[in-house]
GROMACS .gro file of C-alpha atoms in nm:
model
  387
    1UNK     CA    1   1.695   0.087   1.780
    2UNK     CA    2   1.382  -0.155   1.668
    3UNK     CA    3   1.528  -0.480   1.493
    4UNK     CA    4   1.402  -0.472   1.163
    5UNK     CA    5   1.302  -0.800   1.020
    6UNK     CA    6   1.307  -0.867   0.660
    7UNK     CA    7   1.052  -1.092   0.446
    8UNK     CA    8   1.228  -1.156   0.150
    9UNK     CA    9   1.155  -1.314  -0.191
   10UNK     CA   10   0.794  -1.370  -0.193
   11UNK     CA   11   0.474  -1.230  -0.334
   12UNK     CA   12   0.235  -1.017  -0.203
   13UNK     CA   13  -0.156  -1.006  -0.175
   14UNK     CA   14  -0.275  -0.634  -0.286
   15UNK     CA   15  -0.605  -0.696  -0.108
   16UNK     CA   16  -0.793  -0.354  -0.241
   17UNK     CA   17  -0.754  -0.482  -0.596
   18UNK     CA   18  -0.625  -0.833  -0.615
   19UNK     CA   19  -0.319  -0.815  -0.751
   20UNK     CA   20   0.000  -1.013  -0.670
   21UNK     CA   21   0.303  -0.907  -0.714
   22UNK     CA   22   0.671  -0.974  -0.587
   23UNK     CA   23   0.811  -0.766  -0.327
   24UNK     CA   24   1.017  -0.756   0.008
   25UNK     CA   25   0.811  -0.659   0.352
   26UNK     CA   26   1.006  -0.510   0.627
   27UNK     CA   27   0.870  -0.564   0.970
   28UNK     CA   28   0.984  -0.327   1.274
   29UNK     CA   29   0.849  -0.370   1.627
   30UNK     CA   30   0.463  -0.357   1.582
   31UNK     CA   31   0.416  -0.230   1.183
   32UNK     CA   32   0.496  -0.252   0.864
   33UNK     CA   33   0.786   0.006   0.752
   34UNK     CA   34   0.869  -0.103   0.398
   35UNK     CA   35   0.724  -0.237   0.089
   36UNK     CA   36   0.881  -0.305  -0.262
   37UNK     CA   37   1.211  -0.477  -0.422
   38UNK     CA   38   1.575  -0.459  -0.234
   39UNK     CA   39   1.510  -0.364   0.116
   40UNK     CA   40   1.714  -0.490   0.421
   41UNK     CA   41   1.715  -0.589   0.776
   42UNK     CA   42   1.886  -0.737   1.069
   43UNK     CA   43   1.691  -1.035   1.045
   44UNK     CA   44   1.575  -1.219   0.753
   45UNK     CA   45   1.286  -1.459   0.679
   46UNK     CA   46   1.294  -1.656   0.327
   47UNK     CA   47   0.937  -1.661   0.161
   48UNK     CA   48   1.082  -1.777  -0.191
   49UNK     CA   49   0.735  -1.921  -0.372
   50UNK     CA   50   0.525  -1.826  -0.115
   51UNK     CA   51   0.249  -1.551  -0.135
   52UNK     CA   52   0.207  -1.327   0.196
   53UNK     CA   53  -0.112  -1.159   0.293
   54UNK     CA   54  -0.255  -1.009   0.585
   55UNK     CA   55  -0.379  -1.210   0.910
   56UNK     CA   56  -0.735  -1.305   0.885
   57UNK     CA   57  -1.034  -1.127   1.050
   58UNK     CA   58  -1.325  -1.313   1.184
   59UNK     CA   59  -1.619  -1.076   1.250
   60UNK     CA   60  -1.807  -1.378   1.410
   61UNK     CA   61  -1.699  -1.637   1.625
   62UNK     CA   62  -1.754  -1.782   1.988
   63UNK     CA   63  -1.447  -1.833   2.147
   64UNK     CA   64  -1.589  -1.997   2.500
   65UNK     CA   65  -1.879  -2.201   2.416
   66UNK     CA   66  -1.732  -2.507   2.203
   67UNK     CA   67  -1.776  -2.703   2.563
   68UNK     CA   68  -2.067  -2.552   2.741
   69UNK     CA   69  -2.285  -2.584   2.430
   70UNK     CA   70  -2.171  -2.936   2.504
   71UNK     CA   71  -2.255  -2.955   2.846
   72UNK     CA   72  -2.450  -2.625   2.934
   73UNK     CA   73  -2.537  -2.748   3.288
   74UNK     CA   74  -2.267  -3.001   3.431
   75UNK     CA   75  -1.932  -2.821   3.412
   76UNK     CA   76  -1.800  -2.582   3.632
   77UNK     CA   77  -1.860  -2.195   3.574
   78UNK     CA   78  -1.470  -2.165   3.495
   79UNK     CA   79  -1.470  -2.391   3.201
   80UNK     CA   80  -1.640  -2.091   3.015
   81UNK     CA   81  -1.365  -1.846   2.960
   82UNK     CA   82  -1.091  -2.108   3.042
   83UNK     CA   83  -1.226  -2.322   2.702
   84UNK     CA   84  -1.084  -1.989   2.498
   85UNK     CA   85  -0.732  -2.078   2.580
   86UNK     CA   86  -0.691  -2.311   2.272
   87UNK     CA   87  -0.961  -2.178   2.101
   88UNK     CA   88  -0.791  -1.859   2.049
   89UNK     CA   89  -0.435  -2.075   1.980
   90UNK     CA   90  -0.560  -2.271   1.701
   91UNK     CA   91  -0.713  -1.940   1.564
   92UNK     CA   92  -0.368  -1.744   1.580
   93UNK     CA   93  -0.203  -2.085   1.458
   94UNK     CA   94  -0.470  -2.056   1.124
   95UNK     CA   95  -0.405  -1.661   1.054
   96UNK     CA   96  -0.625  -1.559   1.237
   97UNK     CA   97  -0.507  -1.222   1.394
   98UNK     CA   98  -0.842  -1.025   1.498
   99UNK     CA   99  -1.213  -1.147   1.600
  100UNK     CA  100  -1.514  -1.008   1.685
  101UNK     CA  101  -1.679  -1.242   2.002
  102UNK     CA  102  -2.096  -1.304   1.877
  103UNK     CA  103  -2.133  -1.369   2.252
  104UNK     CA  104  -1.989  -1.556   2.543
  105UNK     CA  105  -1.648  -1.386   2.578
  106UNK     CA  106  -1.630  -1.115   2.870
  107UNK     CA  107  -1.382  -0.860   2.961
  108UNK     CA  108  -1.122  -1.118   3.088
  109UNK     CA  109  -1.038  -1.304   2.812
  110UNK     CA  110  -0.995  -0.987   2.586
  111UNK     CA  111  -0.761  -0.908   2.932
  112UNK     CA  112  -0.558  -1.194   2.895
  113UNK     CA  113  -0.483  -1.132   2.544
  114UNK     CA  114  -0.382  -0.792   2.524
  115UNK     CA  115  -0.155  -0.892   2.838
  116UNK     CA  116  -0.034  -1.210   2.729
  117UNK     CA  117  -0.118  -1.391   2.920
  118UNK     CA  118  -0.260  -1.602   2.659
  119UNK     CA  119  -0.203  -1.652   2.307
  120UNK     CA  120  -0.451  -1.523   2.031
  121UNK     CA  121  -0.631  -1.305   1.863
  122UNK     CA  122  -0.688  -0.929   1.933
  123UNK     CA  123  -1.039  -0.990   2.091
  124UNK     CA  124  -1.359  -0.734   2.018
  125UNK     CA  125  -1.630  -0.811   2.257
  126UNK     CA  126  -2.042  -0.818   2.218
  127UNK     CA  127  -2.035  -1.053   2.586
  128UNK     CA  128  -2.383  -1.128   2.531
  129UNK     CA  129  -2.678  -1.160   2.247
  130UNK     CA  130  -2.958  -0.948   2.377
  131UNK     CA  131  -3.278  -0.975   2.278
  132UNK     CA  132  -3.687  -0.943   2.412
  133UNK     CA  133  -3.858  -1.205   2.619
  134UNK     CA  134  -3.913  -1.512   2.431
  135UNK     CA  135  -3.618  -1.456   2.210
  136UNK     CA  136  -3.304  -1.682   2.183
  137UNK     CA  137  -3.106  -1.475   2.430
  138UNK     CA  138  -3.431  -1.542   2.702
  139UNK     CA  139  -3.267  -1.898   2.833
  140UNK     CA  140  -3.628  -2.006   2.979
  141UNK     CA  141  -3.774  -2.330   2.995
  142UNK     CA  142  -4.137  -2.488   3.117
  143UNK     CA  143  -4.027  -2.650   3.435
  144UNK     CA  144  -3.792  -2.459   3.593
  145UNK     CA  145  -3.882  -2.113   3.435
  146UNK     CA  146  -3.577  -1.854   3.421
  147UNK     CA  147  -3.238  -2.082   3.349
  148UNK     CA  148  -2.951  -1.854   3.257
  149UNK     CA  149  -2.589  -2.104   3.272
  150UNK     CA  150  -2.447  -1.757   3.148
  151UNK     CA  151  -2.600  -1.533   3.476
  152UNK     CA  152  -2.255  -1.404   3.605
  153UNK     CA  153  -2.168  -1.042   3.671
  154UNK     CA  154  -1.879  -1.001   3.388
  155UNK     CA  155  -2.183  -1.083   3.150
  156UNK     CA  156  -2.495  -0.904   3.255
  157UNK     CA  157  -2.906  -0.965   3.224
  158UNK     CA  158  -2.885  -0.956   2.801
  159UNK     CA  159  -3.355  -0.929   2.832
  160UNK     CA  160  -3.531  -0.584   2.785
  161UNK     CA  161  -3.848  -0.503   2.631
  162UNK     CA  162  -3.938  -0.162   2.487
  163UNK     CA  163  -3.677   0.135   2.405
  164UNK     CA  164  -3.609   0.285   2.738
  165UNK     CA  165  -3.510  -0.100   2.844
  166UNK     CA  166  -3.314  -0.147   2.491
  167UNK     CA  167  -3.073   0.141   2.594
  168UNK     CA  168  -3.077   0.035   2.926
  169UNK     CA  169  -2.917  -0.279   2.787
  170UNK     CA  170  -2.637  -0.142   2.598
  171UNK     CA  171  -2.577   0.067   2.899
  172UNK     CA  172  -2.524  -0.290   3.104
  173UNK     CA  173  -2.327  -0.423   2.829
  174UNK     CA  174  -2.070  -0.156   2.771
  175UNK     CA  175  -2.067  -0.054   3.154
  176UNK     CA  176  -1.903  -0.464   3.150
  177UNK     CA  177  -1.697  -0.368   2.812
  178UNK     CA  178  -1.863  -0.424   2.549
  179UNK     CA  179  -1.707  -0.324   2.230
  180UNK     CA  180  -2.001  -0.398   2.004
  181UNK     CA  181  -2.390  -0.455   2.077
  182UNK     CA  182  -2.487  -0.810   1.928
  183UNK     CA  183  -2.882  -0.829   1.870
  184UNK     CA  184  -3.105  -1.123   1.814
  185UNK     CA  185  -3.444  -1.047   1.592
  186UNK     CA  186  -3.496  -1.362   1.479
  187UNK     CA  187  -3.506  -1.694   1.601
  188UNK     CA  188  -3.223  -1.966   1.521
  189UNK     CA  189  -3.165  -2.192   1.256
  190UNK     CA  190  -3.013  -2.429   1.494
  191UNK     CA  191  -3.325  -2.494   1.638
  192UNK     CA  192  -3.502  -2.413   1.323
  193UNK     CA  193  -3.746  -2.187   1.474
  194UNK     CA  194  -3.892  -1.851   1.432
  195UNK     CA  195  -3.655  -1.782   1.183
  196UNK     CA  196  -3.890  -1.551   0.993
  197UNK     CA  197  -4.002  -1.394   1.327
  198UNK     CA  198  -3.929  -1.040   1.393
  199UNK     CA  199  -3.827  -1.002   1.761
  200UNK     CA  200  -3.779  -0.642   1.788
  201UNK     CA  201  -4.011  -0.319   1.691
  202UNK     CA  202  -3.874  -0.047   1.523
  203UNK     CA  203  -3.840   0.202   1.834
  204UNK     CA  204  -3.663  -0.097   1.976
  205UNK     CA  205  -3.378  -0.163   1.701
  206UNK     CA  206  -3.369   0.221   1.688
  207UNK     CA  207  -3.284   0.240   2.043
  208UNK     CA  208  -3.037  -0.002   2.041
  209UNK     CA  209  -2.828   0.158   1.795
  210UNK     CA  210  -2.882   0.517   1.860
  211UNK     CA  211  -2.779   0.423   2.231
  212UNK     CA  212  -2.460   0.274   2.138
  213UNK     CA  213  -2.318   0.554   1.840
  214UNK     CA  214  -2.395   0.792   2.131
  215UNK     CA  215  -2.126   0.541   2.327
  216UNK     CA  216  -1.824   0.582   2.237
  217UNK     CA  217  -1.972   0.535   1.845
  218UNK     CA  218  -2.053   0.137   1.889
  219UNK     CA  219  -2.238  -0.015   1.678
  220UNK     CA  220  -2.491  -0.310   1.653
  221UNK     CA  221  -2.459  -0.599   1.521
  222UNK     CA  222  -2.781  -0.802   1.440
  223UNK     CA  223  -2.894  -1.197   1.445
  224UNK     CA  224  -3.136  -1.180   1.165
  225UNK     CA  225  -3.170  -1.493   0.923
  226UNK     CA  226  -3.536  -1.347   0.776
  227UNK     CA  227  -3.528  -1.087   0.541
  228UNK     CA  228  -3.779  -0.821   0.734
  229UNK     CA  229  -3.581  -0.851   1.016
  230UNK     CA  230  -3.272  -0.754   0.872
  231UNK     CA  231  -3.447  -0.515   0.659
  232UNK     CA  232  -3.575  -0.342   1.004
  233UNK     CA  233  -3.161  -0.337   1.130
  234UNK     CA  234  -3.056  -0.220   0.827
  235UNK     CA  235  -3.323   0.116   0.848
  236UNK     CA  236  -3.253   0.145   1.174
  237UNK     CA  237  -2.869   0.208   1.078
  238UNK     CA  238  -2.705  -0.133   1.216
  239UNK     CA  239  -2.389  -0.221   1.181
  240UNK     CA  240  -2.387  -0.542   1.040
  241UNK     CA  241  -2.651  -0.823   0.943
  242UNK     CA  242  -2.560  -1.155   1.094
  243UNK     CA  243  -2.649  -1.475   0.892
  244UNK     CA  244  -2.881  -1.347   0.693
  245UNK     CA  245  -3.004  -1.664   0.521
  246UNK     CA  246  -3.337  -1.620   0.404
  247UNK     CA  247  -3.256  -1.257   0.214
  248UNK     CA  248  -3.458  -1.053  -0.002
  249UNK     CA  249  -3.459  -0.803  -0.297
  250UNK     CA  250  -3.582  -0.526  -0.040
  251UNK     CA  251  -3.362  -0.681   0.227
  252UNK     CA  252  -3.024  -0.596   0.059
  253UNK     CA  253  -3.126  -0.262  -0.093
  254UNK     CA  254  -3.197  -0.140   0.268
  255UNK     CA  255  -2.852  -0.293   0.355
  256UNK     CA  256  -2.666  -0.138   0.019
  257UNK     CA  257  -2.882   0.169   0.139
  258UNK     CA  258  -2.761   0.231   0.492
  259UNK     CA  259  -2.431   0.120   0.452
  260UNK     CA  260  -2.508  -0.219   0.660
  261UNK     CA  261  -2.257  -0.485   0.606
  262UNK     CA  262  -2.314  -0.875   0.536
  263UNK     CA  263  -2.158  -1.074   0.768
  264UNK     CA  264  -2.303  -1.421   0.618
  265UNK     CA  265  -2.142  -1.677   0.823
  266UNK     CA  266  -2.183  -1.931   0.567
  267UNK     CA  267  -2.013  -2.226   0.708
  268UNK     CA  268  -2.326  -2.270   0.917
  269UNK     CA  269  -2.502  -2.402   0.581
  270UNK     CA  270  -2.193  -2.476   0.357
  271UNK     CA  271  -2.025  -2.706   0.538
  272UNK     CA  272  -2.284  -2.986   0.643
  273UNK     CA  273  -2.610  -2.846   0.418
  274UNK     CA  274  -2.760  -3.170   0.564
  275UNK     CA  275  -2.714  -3.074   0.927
  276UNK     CA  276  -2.938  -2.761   0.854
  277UNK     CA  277  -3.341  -2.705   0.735
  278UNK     CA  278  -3.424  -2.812   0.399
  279UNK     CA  279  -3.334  -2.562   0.160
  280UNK     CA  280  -3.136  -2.344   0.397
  281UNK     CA  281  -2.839  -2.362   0.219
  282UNK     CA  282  -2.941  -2.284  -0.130
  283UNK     CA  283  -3.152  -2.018   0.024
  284UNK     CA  284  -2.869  -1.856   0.176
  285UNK     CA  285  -2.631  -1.870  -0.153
  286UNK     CA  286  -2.942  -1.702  -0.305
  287UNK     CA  287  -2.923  -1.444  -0.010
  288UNK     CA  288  -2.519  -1.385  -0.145
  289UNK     CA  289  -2.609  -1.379  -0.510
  290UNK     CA  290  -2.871  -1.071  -0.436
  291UNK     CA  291  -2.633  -0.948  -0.211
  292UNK     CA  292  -2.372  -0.932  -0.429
  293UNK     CA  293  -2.597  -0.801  -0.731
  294UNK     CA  294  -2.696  -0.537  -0.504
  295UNK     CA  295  -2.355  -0.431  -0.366
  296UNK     CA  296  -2.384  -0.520  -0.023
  297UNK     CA  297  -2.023  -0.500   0.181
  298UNK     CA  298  -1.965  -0.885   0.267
  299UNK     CA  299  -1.716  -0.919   0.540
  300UNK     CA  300  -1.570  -1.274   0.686
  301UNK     CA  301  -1.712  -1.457   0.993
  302UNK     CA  302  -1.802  -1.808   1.078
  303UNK     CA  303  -2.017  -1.842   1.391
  304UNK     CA  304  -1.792  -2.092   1.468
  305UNK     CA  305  -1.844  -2.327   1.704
  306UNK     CA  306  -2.141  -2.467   1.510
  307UNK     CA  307  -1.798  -2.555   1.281
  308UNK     CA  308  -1.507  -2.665   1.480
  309UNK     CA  309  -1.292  -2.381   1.488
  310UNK     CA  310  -1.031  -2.562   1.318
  311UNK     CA  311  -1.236  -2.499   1.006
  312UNK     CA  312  -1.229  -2.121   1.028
  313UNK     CA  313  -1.039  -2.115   0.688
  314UNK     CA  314  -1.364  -2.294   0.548
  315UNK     CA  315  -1.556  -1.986   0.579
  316UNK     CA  316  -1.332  -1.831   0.247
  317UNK     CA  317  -1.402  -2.127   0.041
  318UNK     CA  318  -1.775  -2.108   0.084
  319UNK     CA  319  -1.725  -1.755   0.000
  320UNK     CA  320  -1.533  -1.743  -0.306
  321UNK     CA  321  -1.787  -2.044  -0.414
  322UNK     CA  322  -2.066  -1.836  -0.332
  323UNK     CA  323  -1.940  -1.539  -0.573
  324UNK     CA  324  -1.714  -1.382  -0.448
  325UNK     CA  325  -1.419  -1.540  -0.604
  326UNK     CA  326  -1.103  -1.618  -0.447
  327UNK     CA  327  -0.970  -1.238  -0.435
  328UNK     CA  328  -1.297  -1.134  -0.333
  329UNK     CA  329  -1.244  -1.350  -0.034
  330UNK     CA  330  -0.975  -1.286   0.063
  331UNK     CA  331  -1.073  -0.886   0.084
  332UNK     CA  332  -1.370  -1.002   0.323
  333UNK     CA  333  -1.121  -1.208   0.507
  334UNK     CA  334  -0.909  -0.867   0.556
  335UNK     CA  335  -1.002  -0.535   0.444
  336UNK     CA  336  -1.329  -0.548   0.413
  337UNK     CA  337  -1.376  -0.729   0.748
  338UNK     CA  338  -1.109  -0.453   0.903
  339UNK     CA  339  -1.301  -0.155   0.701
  340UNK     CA  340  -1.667  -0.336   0.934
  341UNK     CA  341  -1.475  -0.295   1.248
  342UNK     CA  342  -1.389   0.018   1.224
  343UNK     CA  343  -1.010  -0.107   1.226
  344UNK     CA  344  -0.881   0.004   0.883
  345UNK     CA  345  -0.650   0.219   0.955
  346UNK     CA  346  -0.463  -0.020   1.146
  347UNK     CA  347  -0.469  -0.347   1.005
  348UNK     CA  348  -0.632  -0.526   0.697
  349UNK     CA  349  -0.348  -0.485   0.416
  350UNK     CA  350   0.007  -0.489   0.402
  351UNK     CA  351   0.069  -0.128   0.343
  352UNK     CA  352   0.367   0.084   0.554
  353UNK     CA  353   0.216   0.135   0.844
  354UNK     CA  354  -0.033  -0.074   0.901
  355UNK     CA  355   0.009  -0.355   1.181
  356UNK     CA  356   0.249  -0.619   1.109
  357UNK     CA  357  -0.022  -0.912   1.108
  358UNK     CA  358   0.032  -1.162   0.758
  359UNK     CA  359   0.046  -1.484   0.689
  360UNK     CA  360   0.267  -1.665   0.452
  361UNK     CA  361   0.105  -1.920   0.216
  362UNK     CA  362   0.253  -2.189   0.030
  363UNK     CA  363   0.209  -2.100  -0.345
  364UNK     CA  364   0.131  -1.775  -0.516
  365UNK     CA  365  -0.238  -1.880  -0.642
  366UNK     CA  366  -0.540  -1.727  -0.459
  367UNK     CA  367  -0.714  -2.047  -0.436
  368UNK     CA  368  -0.892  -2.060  -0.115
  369UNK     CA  369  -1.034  -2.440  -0.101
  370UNK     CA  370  -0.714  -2.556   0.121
  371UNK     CA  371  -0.594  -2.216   0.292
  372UNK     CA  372  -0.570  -2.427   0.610
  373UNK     CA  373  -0.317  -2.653   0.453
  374UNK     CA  374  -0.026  -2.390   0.301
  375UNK     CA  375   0.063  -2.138   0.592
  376UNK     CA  376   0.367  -2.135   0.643
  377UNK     CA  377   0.412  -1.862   0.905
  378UNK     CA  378   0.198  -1.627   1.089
  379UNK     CA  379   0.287  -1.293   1.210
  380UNK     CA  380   0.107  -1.147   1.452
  381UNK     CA  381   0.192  -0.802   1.631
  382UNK     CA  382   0.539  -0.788   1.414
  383UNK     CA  383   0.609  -1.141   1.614
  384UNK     CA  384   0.610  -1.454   1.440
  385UNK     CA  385   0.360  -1.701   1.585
  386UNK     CA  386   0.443  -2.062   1.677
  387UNK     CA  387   0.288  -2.350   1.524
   0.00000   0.00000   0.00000
């Protein structure tokens, strides 16, 4: 018989409409079998004054690149997937239960997860960010030419130009195990160029994500800080806008339109506005506001490591700031991220059921400026997760 364990005496996080109330959450292997007032188990777990919700979801993150964006050239070819090891442990650690890898992950890591061998995350996979020549995915540079530090055969050539090549690439990429097709049509604010460029043409984008629903129903998501670019991915049916920093009015009714999510990644220009172009950041709480006003689905995701991923709770502060509120958070952080990923029938609220992923917080309040600093246990799987 499963061993039931019992959560007793807290609050809980309604997600869908923001609402706390108290009640008793009964864990049993993998799910969530009860919710409400008097339930029991064979094990119990006090959460008196604390407020449980369900584990976080980051739709964008880079679990194996916080040292080879470091050191792109002088460490050895291991170090890539091996970096993820802690990665994904302080994720898991935060409440942090599912991610979506932007790029750099490949089939292994998501492997060593779902074995456990490793700690972490459930682990959806893009493996690379492909894109035409000349865009940011095209490592190239004037002396030596063709330099790809990420050529290996578990992550394969991300370059194609023209729509027979653009479903040739998805092909590569879920032939390797891709679970989602990442796109760049733009350039990158990091570098701060070509950020209003627009990389792909329309039988391009429409390639890419007419190849990939025929797949297994993937879907693409798109690198896109200019507004015709992401106006292009949204008409083309993407899945989900990346960044998006430099929005428009026409932008987000194409994305309200098609049903293309906002994945804003705000921490990129919230956390350090001076590390970024002038007027980046107020640009891209403009992009929110008309996002919001048009009622664009906003889901959670970082593009950490340009944070440290230590500061993946950030992400919810710059988005309640940014107008979402604390609750509305909170349901990117969960729901809404779990509704992008297809994964909403199995995670994303604590409803009987669902996966038994939650994290308890210190404190009933919503408030998301120090989420970071009042967890007091994760569960991950129906297991609680050491700290």
């Amino acid at each position: 018989m499963t061993r039931r364990v019992l959560l007793r005496g807290g609050s809980v996080l309604d997600v869908a409409s923001g609402e706390v109330r108290r009640a008793d959450v009964v864990l049993a292997g993998e799910r969530i079998v009860e919710v409400g007032i008097g339930s029991d188990g064979d094990a119990a777990v006090d959460c008196e004054g604390g407020l449980l919700v369900p584990g976080f979801i980051d739709c964008h993150t880079h679990l194996c690149i916080a040292q080879t964006r470091i050191d792109p050239f002088g460490l050895p070819r291991s170090v890539r997937p091996l970096s993820a090891v802690p990665v994904l442990r302080t994720l898991l650690g935060l409440g942090v239960t599912t991610v979506r890898d932007a790029w750099g992950a490949d089939a292994g890591v998501r492997m060593a997860v779902e074995k456990g061998w490793i700690d972490g995350p459930q682990v959806l996979l893009s493996l690379r960010q492909v894109g035409t020549t000349g865009g940011i995915g095209d490592l190239w540079a004037p002396r030596t030419g063709p330099l790809d530090f990420f050529e290996d055969p578990s992550l394969p050539d991300p370059i194609f130009n023209g729509a027979d090549e653009a479903r040739a690439v998805v092909r590569r990429m879920i032939r390797a195990g891709a679970d989602w097709i990442k796109v760049t049509a733009t350039g990158s604010l990091a570098i701060g160029k070509g950020l209003a460029d627009l990389e792909l043409t329309d039988d391009e984008m429409t390639a890419l994500v007419d190849e990939a629903r025929r797949r297994g129903g993937r879907r693409v998501m798109v690198h896109a800080h200019g507004a015709r670019a992401a106006e292009l991915a949204a008409r083309a049916g993407a899945g989900s806008i990346e960044h998006g920093t430099y929005l428009d009015e026409s932008a987000v009714q194409a994305m309200a339109d098609s049903g293309t999510w906002y994945v804003p990644t705000l921490s990129v220009t919230q956390s350090d506005p001076a590390a970024v172009p002038d007027g980046a950041a107020e640009a891209h709480r403009e992009s929110m506001r008309l996002a919001i006003a048009a009622g664009v689905n906003i889901a959670m995701g970082t593009d950490n490591p340009v944070r440290p991923h230590t500061e993946v709770l950030w992400e919810l502060r710059h988005l309640a700031a940014a107008g979402l509120g604390d609750a509305g958070a909170l349901r990117a952080a969960t729901i809404g991220a779990a509704r992008l990923l297809g994964l909403a029938d199995d995670r994303g609220e604590i409803a009987v059921g669902k996966r038994a992923d939650l994290v308890l917080l210190d404190g009933t309040e919503l408030d998301c400026t120090a989420l970071d600093g009042r967890i007091r246990r994760v569960f991950h799987n129906g297991a609680e997760v050491g700290r």
